[in-house]
Each structure stands twice: as C-alpha cells, then as structure tokens.
Coordinates of C-alpha atoms (C1' of nucleotides) in Angstrom, one line a residue:
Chain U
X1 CA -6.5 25.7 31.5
X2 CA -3.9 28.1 30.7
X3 CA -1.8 25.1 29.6
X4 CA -3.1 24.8 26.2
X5 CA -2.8 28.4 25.5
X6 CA 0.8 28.4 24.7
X7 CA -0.3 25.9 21.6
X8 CA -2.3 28.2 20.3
X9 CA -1.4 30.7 17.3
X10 CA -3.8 33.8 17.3
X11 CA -7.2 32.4 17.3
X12 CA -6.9 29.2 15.4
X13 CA -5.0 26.0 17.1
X14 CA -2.1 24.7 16.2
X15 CA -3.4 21.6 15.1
X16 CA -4.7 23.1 12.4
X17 CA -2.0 24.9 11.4
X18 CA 0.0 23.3 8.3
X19 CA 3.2 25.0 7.2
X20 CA 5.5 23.6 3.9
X21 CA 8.3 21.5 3.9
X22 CA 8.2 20.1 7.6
X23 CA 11.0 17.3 6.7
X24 CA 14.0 18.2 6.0
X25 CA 15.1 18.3 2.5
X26 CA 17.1 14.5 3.0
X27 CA 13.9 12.7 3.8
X28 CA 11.6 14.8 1.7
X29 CA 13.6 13.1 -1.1
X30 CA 13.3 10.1 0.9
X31 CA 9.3 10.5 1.4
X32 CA 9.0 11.6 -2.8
X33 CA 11.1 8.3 -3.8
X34 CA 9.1 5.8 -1.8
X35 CA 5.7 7.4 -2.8
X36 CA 6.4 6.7 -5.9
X37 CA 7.7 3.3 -6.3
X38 CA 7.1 2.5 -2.8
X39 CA 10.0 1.8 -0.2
X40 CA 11.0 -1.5 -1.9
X41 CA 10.7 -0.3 -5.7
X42 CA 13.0 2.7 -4.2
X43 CA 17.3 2.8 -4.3
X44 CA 18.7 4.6 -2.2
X45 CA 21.2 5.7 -5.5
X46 CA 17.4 7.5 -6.3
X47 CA 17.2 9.0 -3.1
X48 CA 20.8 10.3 -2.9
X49 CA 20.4 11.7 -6.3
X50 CA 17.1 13.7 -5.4
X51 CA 18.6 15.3 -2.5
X52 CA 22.0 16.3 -4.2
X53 CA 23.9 13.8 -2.5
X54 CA 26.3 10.9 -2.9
X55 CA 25.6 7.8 -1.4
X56 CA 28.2 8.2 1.4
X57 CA 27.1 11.9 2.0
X58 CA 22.9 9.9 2.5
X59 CA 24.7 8.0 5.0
X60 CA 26.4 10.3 7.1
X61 CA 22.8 11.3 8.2
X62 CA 21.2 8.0 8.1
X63 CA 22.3 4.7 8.7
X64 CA 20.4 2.6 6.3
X65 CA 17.8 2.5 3.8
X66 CA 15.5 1.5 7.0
X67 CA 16.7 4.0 8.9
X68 CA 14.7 7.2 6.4
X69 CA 11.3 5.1 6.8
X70 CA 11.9 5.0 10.5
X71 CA 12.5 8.2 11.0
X72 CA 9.4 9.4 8.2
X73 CA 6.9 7.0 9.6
X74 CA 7.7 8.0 13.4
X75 CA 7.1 12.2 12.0
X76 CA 3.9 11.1 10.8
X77 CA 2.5 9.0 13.5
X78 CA 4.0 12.1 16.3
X79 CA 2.4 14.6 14.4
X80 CA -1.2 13.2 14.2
X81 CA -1.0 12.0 17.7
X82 CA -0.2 15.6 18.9
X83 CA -2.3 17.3 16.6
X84 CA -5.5 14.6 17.8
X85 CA -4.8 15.8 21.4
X86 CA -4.9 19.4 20.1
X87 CA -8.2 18.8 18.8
X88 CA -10.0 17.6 21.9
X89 CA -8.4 19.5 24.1
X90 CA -9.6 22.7 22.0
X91 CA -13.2 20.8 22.0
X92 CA -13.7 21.2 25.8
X93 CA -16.1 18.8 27.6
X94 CA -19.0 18.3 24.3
X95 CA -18.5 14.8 23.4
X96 CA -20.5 15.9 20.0
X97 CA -17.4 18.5 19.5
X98 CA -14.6 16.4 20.5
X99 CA -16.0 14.2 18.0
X100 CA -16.3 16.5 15.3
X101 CA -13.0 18.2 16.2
X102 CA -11.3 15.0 15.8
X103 CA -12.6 13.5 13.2
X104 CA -12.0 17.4 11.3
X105 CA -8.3 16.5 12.3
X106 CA -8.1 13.5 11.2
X107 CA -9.3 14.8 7.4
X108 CA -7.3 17.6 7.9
X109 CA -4.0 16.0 8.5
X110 CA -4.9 13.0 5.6
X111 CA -5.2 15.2 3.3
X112 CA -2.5 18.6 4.2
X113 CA 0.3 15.5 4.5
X114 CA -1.6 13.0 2.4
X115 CA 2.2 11.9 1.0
X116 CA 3.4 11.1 4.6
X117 CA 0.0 9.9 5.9
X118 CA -0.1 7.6 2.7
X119 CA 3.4 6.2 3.5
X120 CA 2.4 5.3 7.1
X121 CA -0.2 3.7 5.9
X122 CA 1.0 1.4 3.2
X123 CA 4.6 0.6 4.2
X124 CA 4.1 -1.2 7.5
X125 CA 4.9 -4.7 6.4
X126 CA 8.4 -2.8 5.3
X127 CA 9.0 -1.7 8.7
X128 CA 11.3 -4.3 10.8
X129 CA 11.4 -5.3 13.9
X130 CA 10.7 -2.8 16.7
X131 CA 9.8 0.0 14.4
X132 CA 6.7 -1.6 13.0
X133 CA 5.6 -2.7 16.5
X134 CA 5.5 0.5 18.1
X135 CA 4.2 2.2 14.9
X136 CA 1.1 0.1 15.3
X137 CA 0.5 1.1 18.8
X138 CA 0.7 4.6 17.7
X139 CA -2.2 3.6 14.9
X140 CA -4.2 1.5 17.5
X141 CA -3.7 4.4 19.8
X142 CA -5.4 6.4 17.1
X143 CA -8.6 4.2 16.5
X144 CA -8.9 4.1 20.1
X145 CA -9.5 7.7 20.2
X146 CA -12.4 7.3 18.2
X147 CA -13.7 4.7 19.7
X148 CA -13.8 6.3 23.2
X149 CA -15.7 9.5 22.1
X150 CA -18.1 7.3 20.8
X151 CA -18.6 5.1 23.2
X152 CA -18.7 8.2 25.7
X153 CA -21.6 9.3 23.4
X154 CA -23.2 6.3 23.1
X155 CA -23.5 6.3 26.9
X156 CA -24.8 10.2 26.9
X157 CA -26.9 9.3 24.2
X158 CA -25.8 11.7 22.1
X159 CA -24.8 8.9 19.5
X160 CA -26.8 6.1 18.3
X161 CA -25.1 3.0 16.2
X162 CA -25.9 -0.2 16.1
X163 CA -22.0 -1.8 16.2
X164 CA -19.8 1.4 17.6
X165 CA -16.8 -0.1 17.0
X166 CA -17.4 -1.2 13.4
X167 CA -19.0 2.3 12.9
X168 CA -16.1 4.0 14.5
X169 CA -13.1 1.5 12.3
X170 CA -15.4 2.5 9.2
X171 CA -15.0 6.2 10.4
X172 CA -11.3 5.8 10.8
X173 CA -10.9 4.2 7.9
X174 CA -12.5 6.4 5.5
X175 CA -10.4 10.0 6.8
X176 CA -7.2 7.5 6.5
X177 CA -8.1 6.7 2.8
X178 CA -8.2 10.1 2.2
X179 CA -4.7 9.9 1.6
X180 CA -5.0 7.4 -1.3
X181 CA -6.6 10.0 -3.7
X182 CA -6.4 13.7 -2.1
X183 CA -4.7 15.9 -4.7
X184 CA -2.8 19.0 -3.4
X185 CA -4.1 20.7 -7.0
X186 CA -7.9 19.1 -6.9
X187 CA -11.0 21.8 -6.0
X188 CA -11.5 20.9 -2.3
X189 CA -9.6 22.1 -0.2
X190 CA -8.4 20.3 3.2
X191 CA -10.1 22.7 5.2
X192 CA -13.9 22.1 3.2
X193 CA -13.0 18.1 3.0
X194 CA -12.4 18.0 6.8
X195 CA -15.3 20.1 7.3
X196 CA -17.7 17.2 5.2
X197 CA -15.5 14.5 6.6
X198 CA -17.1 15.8 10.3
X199 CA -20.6 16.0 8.4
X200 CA -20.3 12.7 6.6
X201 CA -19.3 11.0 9.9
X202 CA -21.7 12.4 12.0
X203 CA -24.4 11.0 10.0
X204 CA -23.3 7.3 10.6
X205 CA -23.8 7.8 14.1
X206 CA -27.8 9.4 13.9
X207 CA -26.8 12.9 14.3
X208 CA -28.1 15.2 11.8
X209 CA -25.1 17.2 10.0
X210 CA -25.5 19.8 12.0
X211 CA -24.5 23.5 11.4
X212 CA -22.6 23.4 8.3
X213 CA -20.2 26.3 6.8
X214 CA -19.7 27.1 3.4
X215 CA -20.1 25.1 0.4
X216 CA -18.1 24.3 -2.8
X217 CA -18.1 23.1 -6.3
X218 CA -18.1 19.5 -7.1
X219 CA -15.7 17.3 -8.2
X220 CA -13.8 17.6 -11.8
X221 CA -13.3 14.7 -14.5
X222 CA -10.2 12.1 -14.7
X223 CA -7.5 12.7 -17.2
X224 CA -4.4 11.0 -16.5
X225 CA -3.5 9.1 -13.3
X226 CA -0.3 9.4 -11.3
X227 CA 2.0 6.7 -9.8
X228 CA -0.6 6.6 -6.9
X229 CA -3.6 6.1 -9.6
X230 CA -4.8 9.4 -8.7
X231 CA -6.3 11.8 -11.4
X232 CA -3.1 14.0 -13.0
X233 CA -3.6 17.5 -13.6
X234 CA -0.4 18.6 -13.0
Chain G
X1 CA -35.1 -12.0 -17.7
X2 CA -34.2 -15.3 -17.9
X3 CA -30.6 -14.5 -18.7
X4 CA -29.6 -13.9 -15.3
X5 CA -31.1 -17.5 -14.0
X6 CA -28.3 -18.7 -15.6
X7 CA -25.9 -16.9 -12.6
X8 CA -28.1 -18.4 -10.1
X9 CA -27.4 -21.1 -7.6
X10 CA -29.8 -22.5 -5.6
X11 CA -32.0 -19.6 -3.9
X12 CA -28.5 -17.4 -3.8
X13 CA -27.0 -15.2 -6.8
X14 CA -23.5 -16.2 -7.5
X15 CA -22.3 -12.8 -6.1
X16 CA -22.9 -14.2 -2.5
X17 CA -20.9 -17.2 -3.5
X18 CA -17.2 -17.4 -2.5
X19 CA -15.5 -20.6 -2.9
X20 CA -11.4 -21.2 -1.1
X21 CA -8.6 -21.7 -4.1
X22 CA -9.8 -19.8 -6.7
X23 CA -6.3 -18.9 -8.1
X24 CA -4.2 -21.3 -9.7
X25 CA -1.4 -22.3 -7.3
X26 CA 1.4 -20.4 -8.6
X27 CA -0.8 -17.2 -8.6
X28 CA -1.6 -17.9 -5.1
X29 CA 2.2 -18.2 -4.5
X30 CA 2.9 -14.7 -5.8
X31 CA 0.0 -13.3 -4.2
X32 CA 0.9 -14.8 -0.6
X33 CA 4.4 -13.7 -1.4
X34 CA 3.1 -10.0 -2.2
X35 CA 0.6 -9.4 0.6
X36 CA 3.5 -10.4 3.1
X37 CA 6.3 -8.3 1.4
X38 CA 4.8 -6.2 -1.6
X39 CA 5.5 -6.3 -5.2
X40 CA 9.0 -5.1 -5.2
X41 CA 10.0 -7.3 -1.8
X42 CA 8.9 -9.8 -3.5
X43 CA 11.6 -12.3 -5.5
X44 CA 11.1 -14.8 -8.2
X45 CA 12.9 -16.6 -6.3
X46 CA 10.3 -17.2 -3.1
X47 CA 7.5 -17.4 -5.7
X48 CA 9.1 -20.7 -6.9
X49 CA 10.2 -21.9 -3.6
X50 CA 6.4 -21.7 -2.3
X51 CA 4.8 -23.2 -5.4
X52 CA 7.1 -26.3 -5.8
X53 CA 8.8 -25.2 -8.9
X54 CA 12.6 -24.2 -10.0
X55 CA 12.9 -20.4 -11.5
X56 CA 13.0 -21.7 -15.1
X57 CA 9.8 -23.2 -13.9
X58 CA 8.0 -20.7 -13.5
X59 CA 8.7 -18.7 -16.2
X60 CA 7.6 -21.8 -18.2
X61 CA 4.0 -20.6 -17.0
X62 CA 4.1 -16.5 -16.7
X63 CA 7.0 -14.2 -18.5
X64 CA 7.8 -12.0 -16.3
X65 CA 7.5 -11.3 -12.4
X66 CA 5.1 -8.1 -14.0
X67 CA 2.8 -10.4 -15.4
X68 CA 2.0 -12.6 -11.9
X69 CA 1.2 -9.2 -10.8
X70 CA -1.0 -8.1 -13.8
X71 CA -2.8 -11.7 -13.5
X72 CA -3.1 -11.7 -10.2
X73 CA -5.1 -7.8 -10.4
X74 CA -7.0 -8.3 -13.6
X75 CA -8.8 -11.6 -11.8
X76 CA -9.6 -9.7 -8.7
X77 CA -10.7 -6.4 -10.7
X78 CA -13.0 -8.9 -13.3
X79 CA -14.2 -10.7 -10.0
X80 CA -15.4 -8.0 -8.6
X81 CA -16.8 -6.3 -11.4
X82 CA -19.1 -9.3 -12.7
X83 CA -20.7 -9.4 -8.6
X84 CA -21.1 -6.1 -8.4
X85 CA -23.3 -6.2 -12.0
X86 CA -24.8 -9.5 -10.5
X87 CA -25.7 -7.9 -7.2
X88 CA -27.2 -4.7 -9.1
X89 CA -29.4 -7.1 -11.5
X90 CA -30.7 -8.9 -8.5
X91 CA -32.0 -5.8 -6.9
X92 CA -34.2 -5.3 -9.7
X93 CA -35.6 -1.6 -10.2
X94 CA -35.5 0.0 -6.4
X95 CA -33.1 2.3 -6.2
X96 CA -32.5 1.5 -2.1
X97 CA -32.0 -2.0 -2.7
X98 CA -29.2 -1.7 -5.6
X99 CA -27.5 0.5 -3.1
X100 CA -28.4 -1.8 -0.3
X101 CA -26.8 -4.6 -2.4
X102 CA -24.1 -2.9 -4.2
X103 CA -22.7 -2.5 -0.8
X104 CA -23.2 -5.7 0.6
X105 CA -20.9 -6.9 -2.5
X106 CA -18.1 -4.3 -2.2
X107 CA -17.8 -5.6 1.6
X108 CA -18.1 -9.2 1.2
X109 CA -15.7 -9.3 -1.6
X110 CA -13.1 -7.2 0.5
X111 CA -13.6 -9.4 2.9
X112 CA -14.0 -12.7 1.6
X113 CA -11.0 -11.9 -0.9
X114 CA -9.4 -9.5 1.0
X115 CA -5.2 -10.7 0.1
X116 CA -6.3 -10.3 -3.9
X117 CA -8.0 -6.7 -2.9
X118 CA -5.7 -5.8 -0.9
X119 CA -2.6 -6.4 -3.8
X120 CA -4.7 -4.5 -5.9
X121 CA -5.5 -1.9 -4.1
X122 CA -1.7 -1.6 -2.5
X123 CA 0.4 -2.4 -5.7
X124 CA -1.3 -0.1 -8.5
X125 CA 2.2 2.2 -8.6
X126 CA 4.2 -1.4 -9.6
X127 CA 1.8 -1.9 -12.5
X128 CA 3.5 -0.9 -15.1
X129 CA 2.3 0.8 -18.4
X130 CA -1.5 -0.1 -20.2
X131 CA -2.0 -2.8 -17.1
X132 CA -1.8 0.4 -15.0
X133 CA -4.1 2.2 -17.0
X134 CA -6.3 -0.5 -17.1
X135 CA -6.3 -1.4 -14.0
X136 CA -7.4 2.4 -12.7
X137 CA -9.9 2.4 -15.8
X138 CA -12.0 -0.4 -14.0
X139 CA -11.5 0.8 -10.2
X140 CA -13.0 4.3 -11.6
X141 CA -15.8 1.9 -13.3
X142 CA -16.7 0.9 -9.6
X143 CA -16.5 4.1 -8.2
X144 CA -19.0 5.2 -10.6
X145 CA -21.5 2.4 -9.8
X146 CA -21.7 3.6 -6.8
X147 CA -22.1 7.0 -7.8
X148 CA -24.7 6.8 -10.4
X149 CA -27.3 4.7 -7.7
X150 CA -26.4 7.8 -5.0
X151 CA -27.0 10.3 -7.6
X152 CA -30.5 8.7 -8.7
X153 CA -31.2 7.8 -5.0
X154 CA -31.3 12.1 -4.9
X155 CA -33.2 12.4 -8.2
X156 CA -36.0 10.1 -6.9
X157 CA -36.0 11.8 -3.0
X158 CA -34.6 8.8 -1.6
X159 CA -31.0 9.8 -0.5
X160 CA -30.6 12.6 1.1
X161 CA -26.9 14.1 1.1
X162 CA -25.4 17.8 0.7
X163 CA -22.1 16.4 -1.6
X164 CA -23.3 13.1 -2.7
X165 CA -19.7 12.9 -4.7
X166 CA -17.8 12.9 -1.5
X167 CA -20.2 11.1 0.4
X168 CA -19.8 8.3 -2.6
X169 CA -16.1 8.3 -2.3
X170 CA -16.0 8.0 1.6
X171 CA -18.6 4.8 1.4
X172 CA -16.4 3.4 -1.1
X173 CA -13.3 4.0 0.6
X174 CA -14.8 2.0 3.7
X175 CA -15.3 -1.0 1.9
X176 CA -12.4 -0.8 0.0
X177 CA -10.4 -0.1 3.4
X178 CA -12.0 -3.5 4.6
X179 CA -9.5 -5.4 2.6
X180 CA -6.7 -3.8 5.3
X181 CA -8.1 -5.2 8.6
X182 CA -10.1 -8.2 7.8
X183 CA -8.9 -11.3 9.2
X184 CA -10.8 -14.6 8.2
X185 CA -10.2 -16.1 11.2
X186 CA -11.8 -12.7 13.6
X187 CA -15.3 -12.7 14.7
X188 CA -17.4 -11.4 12.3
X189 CA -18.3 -13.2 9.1
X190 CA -17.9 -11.5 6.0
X191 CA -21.8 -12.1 5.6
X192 CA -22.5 -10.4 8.7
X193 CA -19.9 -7.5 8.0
X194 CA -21.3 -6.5 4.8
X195 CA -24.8 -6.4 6.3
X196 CA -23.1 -3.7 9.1
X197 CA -21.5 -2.0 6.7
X198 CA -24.4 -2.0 3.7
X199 CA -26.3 -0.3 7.4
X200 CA -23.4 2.2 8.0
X201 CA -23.6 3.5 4.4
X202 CA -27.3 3.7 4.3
X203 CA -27.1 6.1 7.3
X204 CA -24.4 8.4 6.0
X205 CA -27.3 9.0 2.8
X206 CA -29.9 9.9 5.3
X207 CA -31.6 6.8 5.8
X208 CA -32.3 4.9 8.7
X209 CA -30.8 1.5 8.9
X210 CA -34.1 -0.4 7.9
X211 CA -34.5 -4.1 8.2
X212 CA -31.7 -5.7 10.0
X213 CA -31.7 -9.5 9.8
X214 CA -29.2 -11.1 13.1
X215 CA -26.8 -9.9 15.5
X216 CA -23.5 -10.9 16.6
X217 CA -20.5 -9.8 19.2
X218 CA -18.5 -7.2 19.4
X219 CA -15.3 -6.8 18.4
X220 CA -11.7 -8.6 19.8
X221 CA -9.1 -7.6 21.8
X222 CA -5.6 -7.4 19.2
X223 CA -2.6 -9.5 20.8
X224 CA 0.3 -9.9 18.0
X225 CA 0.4 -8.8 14.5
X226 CA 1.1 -9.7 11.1
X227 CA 3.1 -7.9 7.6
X228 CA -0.1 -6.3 6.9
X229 CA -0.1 -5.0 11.1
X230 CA -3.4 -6.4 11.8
X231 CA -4.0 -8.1 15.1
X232 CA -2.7 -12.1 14.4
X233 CA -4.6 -14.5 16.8
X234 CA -2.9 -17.9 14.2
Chain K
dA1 C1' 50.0 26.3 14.0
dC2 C1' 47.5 22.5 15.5
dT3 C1' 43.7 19.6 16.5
dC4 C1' 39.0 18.4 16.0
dC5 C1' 34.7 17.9 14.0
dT6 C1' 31.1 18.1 10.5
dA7 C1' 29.8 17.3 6.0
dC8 C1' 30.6 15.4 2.5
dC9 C1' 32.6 12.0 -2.0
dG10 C1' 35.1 8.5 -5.8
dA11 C1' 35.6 4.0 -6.3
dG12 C1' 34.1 -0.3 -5.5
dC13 C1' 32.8 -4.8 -2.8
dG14 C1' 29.9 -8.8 -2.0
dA15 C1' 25.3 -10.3 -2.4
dT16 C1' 21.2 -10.7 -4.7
dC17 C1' 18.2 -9.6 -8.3
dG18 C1' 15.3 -10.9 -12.7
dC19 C1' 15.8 -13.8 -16.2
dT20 C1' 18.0 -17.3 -19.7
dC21 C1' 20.7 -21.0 -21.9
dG22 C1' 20.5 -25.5 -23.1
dG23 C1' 18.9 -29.2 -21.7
dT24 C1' 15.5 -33.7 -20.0
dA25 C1' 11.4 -36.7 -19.0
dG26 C1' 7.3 -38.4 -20.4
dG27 C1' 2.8 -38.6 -22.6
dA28 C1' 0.0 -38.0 -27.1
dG29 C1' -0.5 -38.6 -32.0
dT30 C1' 0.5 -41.1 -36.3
Chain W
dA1 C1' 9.7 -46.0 -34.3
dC2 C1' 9.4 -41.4 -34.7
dT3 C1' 7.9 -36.6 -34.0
dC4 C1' 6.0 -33.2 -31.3
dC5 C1' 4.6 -30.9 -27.2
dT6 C1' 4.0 -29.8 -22.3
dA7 C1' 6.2 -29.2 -18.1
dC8 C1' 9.7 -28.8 -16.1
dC9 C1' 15.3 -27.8 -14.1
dG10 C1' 20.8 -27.1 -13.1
dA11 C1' 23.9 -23.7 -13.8
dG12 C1' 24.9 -19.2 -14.3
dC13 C1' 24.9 -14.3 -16.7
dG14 C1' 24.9 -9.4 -16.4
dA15 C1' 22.9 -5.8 -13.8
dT16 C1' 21.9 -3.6 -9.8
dC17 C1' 21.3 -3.5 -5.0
dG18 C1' 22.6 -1.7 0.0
dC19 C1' 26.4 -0.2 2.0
dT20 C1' 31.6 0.8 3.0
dC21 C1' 36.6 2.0 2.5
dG22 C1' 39.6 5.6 2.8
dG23 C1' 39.7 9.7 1.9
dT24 C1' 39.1 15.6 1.5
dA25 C1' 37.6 20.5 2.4
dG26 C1' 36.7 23.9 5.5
dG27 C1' 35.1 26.0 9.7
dA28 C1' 35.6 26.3 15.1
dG29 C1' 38.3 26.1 19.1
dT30 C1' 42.7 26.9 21.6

DNA sequence: ACTCCTACCGAGCGATCGCTCGGTAGGAGT
DNA sequence: ACTCCTACCGAGCGATCGCTCGGTAGGAGT
C-alpha cells in the first residue's frame, strides 16, 4: 500500500502531473521536424540545424536518423504505460473508477503530449525491424487495459455493451485521436477534455455520466490550419 | 423527390454500394505504395515498378509525385462526401435516423476504403499548398454534418449530451480512426461494423441502442503485423 | 606535462531522389 | 501517303539524401 505513495506529489498523482520540455533539447528538435513533415519528409541536415548542431555533432548522440524515432517513440510508449498503471493503481478496487481514471489518463496524456502521442501513432510503418515490433506490444498492451476493466465490469455488471471489445477499440481510439487535432493554445484545457473524455466514454458503456465537475465554453471557429490540418491561431 | 431515384440501385442507395478497383491502376499503385511507406517513403520509382510502366511513363499520365497524392485524396474526400449527402437524403426528415445513417456511412466507408482514408487522413502535412487547403476545407465540411444533426437532435429533445461539440468530434474520430485497424480480411464485415458502431455513437448521445438487426463473433486473436501495425493473418 | 575523454565540426562521399531529354511504335483521320 | 496524337521508354541530369572521415577544443584525472 505504502508502495505507491512514493509516486505521489502532494495530493495529486504523478500521472497527472505534466512538466515542459521532458526530451531533451536533441530530440525535441527531432520530435518538431518529424511532426511537421513527418519522419520521411524530415533531413536530418533540418534536425541538426534546429538543435544548433552539425551533422557530425547529431551523430555523436545518435547513430542514425532511425535511431531519434526509436528513442522518441519508446519515451512515449514508457510514459503512457507508467502513467496507465498510475491511474489504476490510484483508482483502488472500483472497476467504474479504474475505468474512469484510465480512460482520464489516456485524454490527459493525448492531449498534454499530443506532438509525441501523434508521432507514435502515425510513424509505425517508419519504424524497422525490432523497434516497430515491440512498439506494438506496448500499444496492444494499452488496448488491453481497456479491455480488461471492461470486461471486469461487464461481469460485475456495472457495464452494459453489446460488443465490449469493439466498444472498448472505439473508446481507445477516440482518446488516441485526440492527438490529431488538440491545440496546446485552443479553450479546453487537457484537464476539462480528459474530464469529458471519462464522461463521453462512460456513456457508451450504459452508465450515466455520472458526477461531473466544472464546465467550459465551447469550441471557437477555424482560421488557418497547421502542417497537422489543425485550426492555427498562433 | 424523384431526383434521388436516380442514385438508387435496386432496393439499396448507392452509399451502401462499394465495388473492388475503383482507382485507376496507377493511382492504386501510388496508393499501395503510400499506405505501406507514406508519402515521402514513397519513390517514383516503386510507383512505376508496381503499375508496369518506366518513370517517363508515368509522368506521361500525372506531373508530378504531388499530384498522385492530390488525386488520390480528392477521390476519396469527393467519395465520401457524395455518400454521406446520399445517406442523409435517404433518411428523410427524422433527425435519429440521419444520425443513425450518417454514421453507418462514415464507418462503412472507412472500412470498405479504409487504404484511400487512411492516405488521407495520414498524409494531409505532404499536401502541399491550395490541395492542402482544400483538402481540410472538405474534412471540416464532414465534421460539420455531423455536428449540425447532433445539434438539431438537442433542439428537438432527442439527443441528450452536456458538450455536443466534443461529443461530435469523439464520434467522428471513431469512425475516422476505423480506417487504422480495419483489415478486410478480419471477422467483421464492414456492413456489420458500421451497424456496431452507428449503436456505439447513438449511446454516447443518450440514446439506447434501438433496433439491432444480426449478430456476429467477437473479435480475433492478433499473430503478425503489417506497415500500418495491425494484426496480419495473409 | 601528459593522457584521456566528451562534445563537437568542415568537407565531402556514394547513393538515391524527382524529373526530363529526345526519342519510338502504332492507331486514327484525311 | 502523310500527319497527328496517344502511350509509352532508355539514358541520364542536377540536387539532395544519410552518413563519415579526420580532425579540434577544452575539461578531468594523475
């Protein structure tokens, strides 16, 4: 019990905590390039230039081009996993909480590290060998965490859905997407998203939202549109 | 009224519909060639190989590698465009079945044509200049099809949701998202999908998943993968 | 004073990229 | 018989790619 204690920070978790600039600043130039132009559509001349390098000084700390998406993609997959444990851990033995808890992480980290999440996500087929293999088990590992709390609810009867598993990869994949279009400038905050995200999900499973929080304006108009196709207000 | 019986074929509207080949072979080439290593991964060179021709040869048919691309995302943004209108006429002046159908059309067309809508979901950063703009202009377009039915579904008392915005964007997402996992060769039918899914999204509006129609199995058990990481049973 | 080690860089190599030059083969129109 | 057009291609150009060679500068250890 005590355990967990030492990942806590004051009275909030750790999995919700979300400091700046977790990469260091060589990959954060890395993660920037391959955002926007993706890792393919990226030069590693780009990347050496955004972190105040030459190309010889980029590889002194990495061995290849290959070598940055590794080492960003593994970050990302580590720090969800950890941060998913977190989350159930702090939910106790409520299936309805650890699923709420979750699926609040899950929003929470897609949109605090939407960048890294979004990177994950869409450069798989650029991973090689090994890399992209054990990067899927970590996403499978993922989906499977969802699918076990609601199965486990299903069983309590807490839950009801018709097809769990296609209501809990529809889940999944609507807080990963969250990625695709969250805007570190937009109204919502992560915090309120997650917080709906939980709300949103619940429903899909028969269970009333539930207590709620506070509430929010609503969403603003599209100007421009970034390399992502996301609205640009910046 | 009659102006619509010209879409129709048979006792089915030409949204349900999905026919194999639709592209011409050396889009099909390009878009094979981008689903298994993106836009940028991607050289002239493969495109050729795979559709029989020499390089010059190609470009005897499209200018540039930027416009396969911008072919190959107008078709599947136009295609999915005139269903969804289709599936919208067809539900006539209920509010719960346009939503009900909408749905059903977002899912089967990620599904059915899930390599076109995944390219042009994934590849919106390589588009390059008005195509780009053009190409969010009409994704926005479906977003707010969806929208406006969730926001009159509230008017009329039907839907019941605290942020219909974000509740508009998650259901969206999820069918969108559909065009990352689907495998044609899996269980579940496109038909059958969309009908889970067209369920799913009714529930997260407050209403109960109605009229069901059949029932299949349950999900597979993922051995290998493919470039796109999900589970390859070829 | 010397040896290491870390953290870099100027110049450039070989490979591959998107794309083009200057053609040909064969069918349709007159 | 001649002209035109469509549908191609062998060879290769200039640019750029990922990556490396052979260095240097400066701090730590002895």
């Amino acid at each position: 019990m005590k355990v967990e204690t030492a990942k806590r920070v004051g009275n909030a978790c750790v999995w919700r905590k979300y400091s700046e600039n977790i990469l260091p600043p060589l990959l954060q130039a890395a993660l920037d390039s391959f955002v926007e132009h993706g890792y393919h559509g990226t030069t590693i001349r780009t990347v050496a230039a955004r972190a105040k390098l030459s190309v010889p000084g980029l590889y002194h700390h990495y061995a290849s081009k290959q070598a940055l998406l590794v080492a960003i993609v593994q970050f990302a997959m580590e720090d969800l996993l950890v941060r998913s444990e977190d989350a159930i851990a702090e939910a106790g033995s409520s299936v309805e909480e650890q699923f709420r808890l979750l699926i609040e992480c899950l929003a929470l980290f897609h949109a605090h590290r939407s960048e890294l999440a979004f990177i994950a996500a869409s450069e798989i087929r650029s991973l090689e060998g090994e890399s992209r293999t054990a990067h899927i088990k970590s996403r499978d590992k993922q989906q499977q965490m969802v699918d076990n709390i609601i199965n486990q609810g299903m069983r309590e009867g807490i839950f009801d859905a018709e097809h769990p598993k296609d209501t809990s990869r529809a889940i999944v994949t609507m807080c990963t997407g969250i990625a695709q279009w969250y805007r570190h400038d937009g109204e919502l905050s992560p915090e309120e998203l997650a917080i709906r995200y939980a709300n949103i999900a619940r429903m899909t499973l028969g269970v009333g939202s539930g207590s709620q929080r506070r509430s929010v304006i609503t969403a603003p108009t599209p100007l421009r549109t970034d390399a992502r196709g996301r609205p640009d207000r910046g």
